[in-house]
Short mmCIF file of N, CA, C and O in Angstrom, two decimals:
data_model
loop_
_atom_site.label_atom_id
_atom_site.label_comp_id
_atom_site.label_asym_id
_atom_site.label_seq_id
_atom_site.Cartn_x
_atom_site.Cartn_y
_atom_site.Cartn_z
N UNK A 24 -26.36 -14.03 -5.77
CA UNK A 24 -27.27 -13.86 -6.87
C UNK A 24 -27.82 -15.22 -7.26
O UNK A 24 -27.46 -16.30 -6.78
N UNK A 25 -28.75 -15.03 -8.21
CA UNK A 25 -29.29 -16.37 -7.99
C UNK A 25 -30.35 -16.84 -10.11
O UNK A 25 -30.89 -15.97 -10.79
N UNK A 26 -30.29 -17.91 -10.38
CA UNK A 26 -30.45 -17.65 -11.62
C UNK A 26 -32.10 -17.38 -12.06
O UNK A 26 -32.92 -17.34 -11.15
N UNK A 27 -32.37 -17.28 -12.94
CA UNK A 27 -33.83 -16.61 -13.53
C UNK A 27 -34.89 -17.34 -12.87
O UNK A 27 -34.83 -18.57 -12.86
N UNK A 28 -35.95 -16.68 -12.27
CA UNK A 28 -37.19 -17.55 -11.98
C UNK A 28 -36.84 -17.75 -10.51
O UNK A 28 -37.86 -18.17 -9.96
N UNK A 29 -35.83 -17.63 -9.62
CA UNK A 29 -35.42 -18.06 -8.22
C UNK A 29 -35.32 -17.02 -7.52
O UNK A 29 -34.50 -16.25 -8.02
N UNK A 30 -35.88 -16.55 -6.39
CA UNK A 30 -36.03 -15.48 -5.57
C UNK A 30 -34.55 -14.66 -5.15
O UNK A 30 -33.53 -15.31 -4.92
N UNK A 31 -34.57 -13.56 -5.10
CA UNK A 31 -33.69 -12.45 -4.34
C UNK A 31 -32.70 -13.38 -3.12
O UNK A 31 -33.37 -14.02 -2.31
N UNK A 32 -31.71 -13.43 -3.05
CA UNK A 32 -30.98 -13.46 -1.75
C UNK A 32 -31.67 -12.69 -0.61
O UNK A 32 -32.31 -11.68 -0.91
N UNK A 33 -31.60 -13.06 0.62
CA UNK A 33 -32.40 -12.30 1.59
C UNK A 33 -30.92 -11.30 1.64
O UNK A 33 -29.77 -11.54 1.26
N UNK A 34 -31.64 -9.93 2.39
CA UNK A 34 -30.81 -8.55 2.95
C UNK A 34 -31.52 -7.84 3.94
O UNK A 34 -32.74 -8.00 4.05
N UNK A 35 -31.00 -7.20 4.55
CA UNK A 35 -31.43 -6.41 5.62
C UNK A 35 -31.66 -7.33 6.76
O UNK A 35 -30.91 -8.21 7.18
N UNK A 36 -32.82 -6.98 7.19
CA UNK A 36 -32.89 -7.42 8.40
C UNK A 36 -33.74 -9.26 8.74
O UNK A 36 -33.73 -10.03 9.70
N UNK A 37 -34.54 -9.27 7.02
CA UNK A 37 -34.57 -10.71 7.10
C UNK A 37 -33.52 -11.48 7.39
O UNK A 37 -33.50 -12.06 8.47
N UNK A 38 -32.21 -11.66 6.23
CA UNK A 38 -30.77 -11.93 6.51
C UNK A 38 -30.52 -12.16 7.93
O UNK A 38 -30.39 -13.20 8.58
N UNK A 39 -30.47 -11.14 8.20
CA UNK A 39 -29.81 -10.98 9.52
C UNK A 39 -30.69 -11.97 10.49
O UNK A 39 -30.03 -12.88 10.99
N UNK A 40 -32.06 -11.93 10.81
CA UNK A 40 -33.00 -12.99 11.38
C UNK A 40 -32.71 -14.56 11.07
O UNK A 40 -32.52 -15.46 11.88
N UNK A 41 -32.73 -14.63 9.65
CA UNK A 41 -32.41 -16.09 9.23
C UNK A 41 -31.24 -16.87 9.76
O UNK A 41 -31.25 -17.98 10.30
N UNK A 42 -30.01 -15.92 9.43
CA UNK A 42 -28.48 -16.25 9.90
C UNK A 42 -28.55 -16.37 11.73
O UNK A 42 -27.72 -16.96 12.42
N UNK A 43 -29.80 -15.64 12.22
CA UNK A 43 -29.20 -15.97 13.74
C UNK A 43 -30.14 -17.52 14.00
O UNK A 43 -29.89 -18.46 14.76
N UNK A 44 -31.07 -17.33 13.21
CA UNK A 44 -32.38 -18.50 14.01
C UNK A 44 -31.31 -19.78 13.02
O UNK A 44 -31.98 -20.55 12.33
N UNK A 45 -30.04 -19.94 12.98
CA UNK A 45 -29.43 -20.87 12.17
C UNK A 45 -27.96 -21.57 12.99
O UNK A 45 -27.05 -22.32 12.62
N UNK A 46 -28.40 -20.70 14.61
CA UNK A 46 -27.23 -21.11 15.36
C UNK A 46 -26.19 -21.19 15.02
O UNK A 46 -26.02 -20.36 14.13
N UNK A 47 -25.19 -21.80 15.23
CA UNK A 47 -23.84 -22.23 14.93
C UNK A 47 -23.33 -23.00 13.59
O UNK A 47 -22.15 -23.30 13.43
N UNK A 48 -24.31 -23.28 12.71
CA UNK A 48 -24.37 -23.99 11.55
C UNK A 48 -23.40 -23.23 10.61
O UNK A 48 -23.31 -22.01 10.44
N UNK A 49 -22.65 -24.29 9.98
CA UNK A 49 -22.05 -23.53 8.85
C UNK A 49 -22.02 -22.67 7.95
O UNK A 49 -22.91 -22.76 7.11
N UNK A 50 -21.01 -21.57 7.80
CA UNK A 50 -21.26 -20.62 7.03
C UNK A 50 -21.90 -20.91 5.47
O UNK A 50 -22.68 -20.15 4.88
N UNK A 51 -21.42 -22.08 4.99
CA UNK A 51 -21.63 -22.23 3.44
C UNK A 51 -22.83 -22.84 3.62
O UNK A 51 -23.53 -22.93 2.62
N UNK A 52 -23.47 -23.51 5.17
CA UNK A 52 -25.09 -23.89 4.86
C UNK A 52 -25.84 -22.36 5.19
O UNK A 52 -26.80 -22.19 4.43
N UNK A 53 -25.65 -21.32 6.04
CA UNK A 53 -26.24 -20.20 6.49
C UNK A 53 -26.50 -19.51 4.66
O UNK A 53 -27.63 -19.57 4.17
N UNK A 54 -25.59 -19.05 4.05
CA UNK A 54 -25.25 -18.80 3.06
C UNK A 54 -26.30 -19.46 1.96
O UNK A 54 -26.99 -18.81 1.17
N UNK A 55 -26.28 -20.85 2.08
CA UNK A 55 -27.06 -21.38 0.81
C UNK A 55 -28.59 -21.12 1.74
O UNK A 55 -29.45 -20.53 1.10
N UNK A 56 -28.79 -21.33 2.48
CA UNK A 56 -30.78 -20.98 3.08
C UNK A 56 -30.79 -19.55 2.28
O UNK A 56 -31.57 -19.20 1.40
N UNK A 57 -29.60 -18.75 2.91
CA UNK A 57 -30.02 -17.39 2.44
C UNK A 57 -30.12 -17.04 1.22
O UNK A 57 -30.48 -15.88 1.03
N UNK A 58 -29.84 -17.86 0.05
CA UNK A 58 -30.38 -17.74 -0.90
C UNK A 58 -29.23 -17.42 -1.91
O UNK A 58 -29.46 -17.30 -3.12
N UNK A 59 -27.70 -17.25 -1.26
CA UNK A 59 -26.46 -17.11 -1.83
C UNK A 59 -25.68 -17.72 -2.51
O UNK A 59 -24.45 -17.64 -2.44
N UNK A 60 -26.52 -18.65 -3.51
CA UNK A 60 -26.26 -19.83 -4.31
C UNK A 60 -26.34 -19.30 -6.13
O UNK A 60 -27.21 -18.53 -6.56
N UNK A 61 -25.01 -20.05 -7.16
CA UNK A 61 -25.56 -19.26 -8.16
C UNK A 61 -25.43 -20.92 -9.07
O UNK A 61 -25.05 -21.84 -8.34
N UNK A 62 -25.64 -21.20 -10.14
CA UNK A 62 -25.12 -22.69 -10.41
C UNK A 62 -24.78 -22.65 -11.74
O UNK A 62 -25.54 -22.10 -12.54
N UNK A 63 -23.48 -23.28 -12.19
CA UNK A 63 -23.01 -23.29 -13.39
C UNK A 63 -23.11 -23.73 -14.72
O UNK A 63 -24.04 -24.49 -14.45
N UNK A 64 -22.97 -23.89 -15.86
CA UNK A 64 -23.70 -24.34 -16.88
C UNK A 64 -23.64 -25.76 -16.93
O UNK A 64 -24.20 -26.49 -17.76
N UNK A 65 -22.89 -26.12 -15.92
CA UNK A 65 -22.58 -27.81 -15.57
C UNK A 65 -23.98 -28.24 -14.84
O UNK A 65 -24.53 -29.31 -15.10
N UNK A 66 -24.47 -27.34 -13.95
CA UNK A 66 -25.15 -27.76 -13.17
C UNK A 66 -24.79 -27.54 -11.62
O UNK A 66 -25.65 -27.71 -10.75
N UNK A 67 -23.31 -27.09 -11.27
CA UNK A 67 -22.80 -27.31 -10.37
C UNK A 67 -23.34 -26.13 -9.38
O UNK A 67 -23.74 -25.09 -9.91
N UNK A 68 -23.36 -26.19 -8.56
CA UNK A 68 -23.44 -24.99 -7.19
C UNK A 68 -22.61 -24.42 -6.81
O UNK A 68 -21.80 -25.05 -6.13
N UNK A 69 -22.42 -23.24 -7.00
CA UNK A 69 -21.45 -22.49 -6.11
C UNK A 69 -21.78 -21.81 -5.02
O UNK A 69 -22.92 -21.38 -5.23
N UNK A 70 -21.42 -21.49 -3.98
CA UNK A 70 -21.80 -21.18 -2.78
C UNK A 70 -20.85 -19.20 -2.84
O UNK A 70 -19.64 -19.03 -2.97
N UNK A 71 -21.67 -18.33 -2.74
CA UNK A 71 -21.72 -17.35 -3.06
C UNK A 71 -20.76 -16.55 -1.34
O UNK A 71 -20.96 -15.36 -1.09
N UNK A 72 -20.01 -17.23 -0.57
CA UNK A 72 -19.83 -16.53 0.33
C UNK A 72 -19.33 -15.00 0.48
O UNK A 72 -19.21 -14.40 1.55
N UNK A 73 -19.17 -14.66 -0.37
CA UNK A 73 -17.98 -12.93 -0.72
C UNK A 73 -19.97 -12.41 -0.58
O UNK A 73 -20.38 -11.73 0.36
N UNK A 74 -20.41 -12.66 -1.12
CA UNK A 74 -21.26 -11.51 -1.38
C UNK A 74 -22.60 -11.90 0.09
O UNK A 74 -23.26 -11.04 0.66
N UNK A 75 -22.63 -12.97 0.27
CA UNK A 75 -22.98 -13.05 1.62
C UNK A 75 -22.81 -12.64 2.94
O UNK A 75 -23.68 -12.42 3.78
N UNK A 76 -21.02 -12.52 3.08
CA UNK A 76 -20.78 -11.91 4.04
C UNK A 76 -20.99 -10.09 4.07
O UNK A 76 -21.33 -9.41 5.04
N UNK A 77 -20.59 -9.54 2.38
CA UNK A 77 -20.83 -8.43 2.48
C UNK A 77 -22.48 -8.06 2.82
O UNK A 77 -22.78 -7.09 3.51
N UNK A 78 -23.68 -9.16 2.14
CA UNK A 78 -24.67 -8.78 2.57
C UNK A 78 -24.90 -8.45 4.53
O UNK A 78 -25.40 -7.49 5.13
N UNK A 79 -24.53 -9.18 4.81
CA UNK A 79 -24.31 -9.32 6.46
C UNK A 79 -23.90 -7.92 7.12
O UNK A 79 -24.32 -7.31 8.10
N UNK A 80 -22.99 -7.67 6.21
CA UNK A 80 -22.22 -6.20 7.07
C UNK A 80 -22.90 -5.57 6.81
O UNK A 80 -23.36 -4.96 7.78
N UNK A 81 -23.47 -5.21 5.47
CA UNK A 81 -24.35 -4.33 5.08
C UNK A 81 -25.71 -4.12 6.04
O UNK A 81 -26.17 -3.07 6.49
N UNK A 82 -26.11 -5.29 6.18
CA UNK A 82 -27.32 -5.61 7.02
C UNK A 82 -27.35 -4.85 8.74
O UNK A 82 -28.33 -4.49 9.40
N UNK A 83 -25.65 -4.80 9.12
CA UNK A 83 -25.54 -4.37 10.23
C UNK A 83 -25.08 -3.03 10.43
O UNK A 83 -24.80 -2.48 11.49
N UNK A 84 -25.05 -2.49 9.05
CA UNK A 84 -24.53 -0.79 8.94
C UNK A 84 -23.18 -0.77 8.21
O UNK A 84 -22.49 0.24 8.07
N UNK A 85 -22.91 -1.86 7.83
CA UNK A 85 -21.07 -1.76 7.31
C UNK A 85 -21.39 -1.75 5.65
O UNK A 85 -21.74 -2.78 5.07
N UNK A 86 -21.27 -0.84 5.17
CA UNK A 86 -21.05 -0.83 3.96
C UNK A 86 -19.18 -0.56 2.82
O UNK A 86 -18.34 0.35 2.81
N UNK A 87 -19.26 -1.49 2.30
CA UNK A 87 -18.00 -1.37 2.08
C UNK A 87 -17.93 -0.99 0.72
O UNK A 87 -16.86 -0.51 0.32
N UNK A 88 -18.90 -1.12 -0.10
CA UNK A 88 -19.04 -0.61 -1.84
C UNK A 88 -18.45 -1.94 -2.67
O UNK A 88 -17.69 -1.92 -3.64
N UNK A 89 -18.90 -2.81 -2.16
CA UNK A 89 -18.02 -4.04 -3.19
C UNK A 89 -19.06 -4.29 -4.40
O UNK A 89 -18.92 -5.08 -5.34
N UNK A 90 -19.83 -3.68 -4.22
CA UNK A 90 -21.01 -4.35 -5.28
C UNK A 90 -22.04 -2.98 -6.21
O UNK A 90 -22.85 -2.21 -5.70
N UNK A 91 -21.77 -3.02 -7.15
CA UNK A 91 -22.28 -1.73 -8.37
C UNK A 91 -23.99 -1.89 -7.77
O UNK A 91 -24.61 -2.82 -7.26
N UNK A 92 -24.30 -0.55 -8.11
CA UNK A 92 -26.06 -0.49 -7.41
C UNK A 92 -27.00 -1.68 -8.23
O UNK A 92 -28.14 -2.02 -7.92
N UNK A 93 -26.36 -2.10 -9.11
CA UNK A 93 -27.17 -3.05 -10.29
C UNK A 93 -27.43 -4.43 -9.74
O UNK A 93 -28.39 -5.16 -9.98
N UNK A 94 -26.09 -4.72 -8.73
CA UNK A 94 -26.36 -6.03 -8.25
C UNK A 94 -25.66 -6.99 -8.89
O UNK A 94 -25.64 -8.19 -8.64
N UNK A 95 -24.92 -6.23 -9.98
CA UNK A 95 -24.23 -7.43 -11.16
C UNK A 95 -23.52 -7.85 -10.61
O UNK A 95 -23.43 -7.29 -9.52
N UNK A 96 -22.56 -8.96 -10.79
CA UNK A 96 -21.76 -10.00 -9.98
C UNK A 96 -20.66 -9.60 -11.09
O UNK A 96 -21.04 -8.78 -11.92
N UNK A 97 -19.52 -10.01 -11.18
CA UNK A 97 -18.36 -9.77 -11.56
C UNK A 97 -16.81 -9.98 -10.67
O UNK A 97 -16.80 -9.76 -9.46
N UNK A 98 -15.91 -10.29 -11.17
CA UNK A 98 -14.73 -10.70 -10.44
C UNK A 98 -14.14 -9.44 -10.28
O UNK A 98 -14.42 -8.51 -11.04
N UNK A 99 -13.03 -9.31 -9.01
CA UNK A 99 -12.37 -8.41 -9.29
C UNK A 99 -11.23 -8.50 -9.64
O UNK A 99 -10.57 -9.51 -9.41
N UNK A 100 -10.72 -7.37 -10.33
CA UNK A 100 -9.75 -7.14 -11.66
C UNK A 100 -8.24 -7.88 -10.41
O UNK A 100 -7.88 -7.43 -9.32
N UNK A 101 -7.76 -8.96 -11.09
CA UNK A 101 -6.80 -9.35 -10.41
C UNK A 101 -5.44 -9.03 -11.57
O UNK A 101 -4.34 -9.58 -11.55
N UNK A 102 -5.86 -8.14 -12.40
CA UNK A 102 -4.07 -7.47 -12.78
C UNK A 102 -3.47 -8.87 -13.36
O UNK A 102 -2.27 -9.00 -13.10
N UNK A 103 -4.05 -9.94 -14.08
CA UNK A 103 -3.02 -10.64 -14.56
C UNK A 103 -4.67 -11.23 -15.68
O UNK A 103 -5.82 -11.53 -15.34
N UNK A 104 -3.66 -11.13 -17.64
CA UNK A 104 -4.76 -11.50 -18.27
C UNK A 104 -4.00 -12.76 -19.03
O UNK A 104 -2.81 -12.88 -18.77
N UNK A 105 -4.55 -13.62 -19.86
CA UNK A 105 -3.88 -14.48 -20.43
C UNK A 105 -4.17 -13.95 -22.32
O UNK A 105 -5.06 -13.21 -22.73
N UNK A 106 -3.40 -14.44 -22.90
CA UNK A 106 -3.30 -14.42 -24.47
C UNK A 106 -4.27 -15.62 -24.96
O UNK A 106 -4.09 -16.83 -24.87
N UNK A 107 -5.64 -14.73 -25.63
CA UNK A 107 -6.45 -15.90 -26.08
C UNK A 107 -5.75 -16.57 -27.52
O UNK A 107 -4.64 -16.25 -27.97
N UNK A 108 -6.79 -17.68 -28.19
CA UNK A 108 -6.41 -18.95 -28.72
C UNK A 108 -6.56 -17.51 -29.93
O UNK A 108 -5.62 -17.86 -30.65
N UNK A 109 -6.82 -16.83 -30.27
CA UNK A 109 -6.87 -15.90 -31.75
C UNK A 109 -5.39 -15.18 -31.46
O UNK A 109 -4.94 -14.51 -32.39
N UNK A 110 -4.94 -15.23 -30.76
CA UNK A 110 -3.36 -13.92 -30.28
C UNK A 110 -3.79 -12.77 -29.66
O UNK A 110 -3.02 -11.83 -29.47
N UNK A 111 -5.29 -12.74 -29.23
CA UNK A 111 -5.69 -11.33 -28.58
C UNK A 111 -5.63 -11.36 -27.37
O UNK A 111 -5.64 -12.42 -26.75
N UNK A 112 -5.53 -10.05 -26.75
CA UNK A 112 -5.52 -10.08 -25.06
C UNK A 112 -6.04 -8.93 -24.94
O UNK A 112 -5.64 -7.85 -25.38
N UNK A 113 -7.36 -9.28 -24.04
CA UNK A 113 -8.12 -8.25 -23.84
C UNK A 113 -8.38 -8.22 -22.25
O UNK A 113 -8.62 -9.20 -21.55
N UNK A 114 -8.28 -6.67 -21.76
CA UNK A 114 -8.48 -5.96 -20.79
C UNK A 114 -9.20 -5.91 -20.32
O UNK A 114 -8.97 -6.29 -19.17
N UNK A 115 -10.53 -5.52 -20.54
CA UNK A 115 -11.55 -5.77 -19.53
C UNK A 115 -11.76 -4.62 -19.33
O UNK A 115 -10.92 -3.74 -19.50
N UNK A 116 -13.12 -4.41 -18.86
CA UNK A 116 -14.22 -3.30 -18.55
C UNK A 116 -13.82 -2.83 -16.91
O UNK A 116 -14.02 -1.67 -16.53
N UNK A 117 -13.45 -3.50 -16.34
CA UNK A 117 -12.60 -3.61 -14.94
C UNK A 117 -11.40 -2.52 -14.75
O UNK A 117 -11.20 -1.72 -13.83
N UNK A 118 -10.81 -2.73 -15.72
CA UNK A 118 -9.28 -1.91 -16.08
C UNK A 118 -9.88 -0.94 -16.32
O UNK A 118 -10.04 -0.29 -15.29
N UNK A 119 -10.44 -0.34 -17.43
CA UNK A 119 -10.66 0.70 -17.99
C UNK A 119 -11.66 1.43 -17.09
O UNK A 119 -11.91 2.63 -17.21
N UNK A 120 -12.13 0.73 -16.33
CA UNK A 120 -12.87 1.99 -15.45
C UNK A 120 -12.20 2.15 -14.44
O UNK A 120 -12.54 3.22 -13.93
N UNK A 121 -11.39 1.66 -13.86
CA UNK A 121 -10.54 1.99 -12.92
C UNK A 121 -9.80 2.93 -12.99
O UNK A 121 -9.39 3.66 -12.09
N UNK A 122 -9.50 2.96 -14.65
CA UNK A 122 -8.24 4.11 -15.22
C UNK A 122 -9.51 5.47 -15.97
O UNK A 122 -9.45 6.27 -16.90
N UNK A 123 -10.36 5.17 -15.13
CA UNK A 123 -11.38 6.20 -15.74
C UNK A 123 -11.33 6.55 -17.52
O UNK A 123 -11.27 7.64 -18.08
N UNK A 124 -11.37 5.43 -17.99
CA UNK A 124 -11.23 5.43 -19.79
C UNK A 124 -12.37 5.41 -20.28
O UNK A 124 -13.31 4.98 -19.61
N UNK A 125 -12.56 5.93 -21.65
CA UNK A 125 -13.81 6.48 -22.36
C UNK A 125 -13.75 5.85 -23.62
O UNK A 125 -12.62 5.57 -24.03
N UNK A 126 -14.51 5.64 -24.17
CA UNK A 126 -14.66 5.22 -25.41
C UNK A 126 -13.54 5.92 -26.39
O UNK A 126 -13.46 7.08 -26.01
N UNK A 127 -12.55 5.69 -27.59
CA UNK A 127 -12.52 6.53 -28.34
C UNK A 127 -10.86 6.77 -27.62
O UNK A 127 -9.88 6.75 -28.36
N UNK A 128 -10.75 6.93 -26.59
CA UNK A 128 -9.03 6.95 -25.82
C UNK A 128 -7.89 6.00 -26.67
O UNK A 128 -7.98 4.84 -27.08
N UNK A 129 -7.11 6.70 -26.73
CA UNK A 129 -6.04 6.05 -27.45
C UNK A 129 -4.65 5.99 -26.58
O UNK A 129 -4.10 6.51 -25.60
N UNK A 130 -4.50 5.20 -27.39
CA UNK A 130 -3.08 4.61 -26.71
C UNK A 130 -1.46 4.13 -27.51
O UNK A 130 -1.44 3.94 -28.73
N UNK A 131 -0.46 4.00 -26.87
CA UNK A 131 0.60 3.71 -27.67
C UNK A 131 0.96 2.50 -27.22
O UNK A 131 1.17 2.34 -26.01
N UNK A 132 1.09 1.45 -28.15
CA UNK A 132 1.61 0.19 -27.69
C UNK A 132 3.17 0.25 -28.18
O UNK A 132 3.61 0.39 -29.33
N UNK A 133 4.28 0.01 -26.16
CA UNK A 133 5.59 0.01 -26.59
C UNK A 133 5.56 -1.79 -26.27
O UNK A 133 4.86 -2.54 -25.58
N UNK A 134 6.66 -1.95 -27.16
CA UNK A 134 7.42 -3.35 -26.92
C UNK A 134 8.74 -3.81 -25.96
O UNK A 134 9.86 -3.78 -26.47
N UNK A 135 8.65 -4.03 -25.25
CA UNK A 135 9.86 -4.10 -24.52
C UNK A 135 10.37 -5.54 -24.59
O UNK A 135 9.74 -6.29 -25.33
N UNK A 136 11.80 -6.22 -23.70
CA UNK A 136 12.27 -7.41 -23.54
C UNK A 136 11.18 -8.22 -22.72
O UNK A 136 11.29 -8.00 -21.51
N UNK A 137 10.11 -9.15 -23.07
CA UNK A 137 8.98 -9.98 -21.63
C UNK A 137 8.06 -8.25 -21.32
O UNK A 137 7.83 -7.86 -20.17
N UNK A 138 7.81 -7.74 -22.12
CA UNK A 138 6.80 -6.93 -21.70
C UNK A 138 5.85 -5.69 -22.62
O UNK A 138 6.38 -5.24 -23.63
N UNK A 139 4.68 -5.27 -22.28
CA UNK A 139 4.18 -4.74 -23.50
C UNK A 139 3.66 -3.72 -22.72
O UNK A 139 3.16 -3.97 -21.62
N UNK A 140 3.74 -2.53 -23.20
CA UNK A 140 3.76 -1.07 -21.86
C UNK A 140 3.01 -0.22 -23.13
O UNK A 140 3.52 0.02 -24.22
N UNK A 141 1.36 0.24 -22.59
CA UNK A 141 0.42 1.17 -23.26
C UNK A 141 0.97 2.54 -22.72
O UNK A 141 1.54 2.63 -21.63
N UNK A 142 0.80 3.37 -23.39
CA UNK A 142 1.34 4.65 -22.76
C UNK A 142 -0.26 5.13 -23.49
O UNK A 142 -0.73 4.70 -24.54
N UNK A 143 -0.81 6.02 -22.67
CA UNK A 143 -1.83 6.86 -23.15
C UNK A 143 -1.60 7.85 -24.25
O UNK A 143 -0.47 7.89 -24.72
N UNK A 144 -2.61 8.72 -24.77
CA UNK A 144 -1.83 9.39 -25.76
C UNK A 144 -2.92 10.45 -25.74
O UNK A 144 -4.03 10.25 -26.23
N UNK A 145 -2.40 12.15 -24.88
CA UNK A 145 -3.44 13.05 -24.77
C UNK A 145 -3.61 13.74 -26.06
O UNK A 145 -4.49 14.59 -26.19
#
């Protein structure tokens, strides 16, 4: 993805043209031509390879579903959150759709010894 005002990542079969007329050249330079660059509020560059390579497969018939039809970028839910600087710890839009949750769902917060266990509540 790429930030406001800066063209589309190439896909399909441009992609696929660009990455070959690029020989043997490195993946993270193939990647940045193709337009798989996003840059941080530092300024810094990140080199977008996850969604490059999936563009690639895609390009060649491999679709694997890693990416919502929107195109939005997002991490995936790696199951471990930290306790922010207020005492809150929040879940994420990640979790809750995974657990197919709806607005308005409730829950029971148990306390255990090192652990905090939601039990749903039908």
């Amino acid at each position: 993805m790429t930030t406001t005002g800066k063209p589309k990542p190439l896909t399909g079969q441009e992609l696929l043209d660009k990455v070959t007329s690029m020989g043997n050249a490195d993946p993270k330079e193939k990647a940045r031509a193709c337009g798989y660059v996003t840059y941080t509020k530092n300024g810094q560059e990140r080199v977008n390879l996850m969604q490059f390579n999936n563009a690639l497969l895609k390009a060649i018939g491999v679709d694997l579903g890693t990416s919502d039809e929107n195109g939005s970028r997002g991490r995936a839910p790696t199951f471990r959150v930290s306790v922010h600087k207020n005492g809150n710890i929040l879940i994420g839009a990640a979790y809750t759709k995974k657990m197919g949750l709806k607005p308005g769902d409730q829950f029971e917060i148990k306390l255990g010894h090192h652990n905090i266990k939601l039990e749903r509540v039908d």
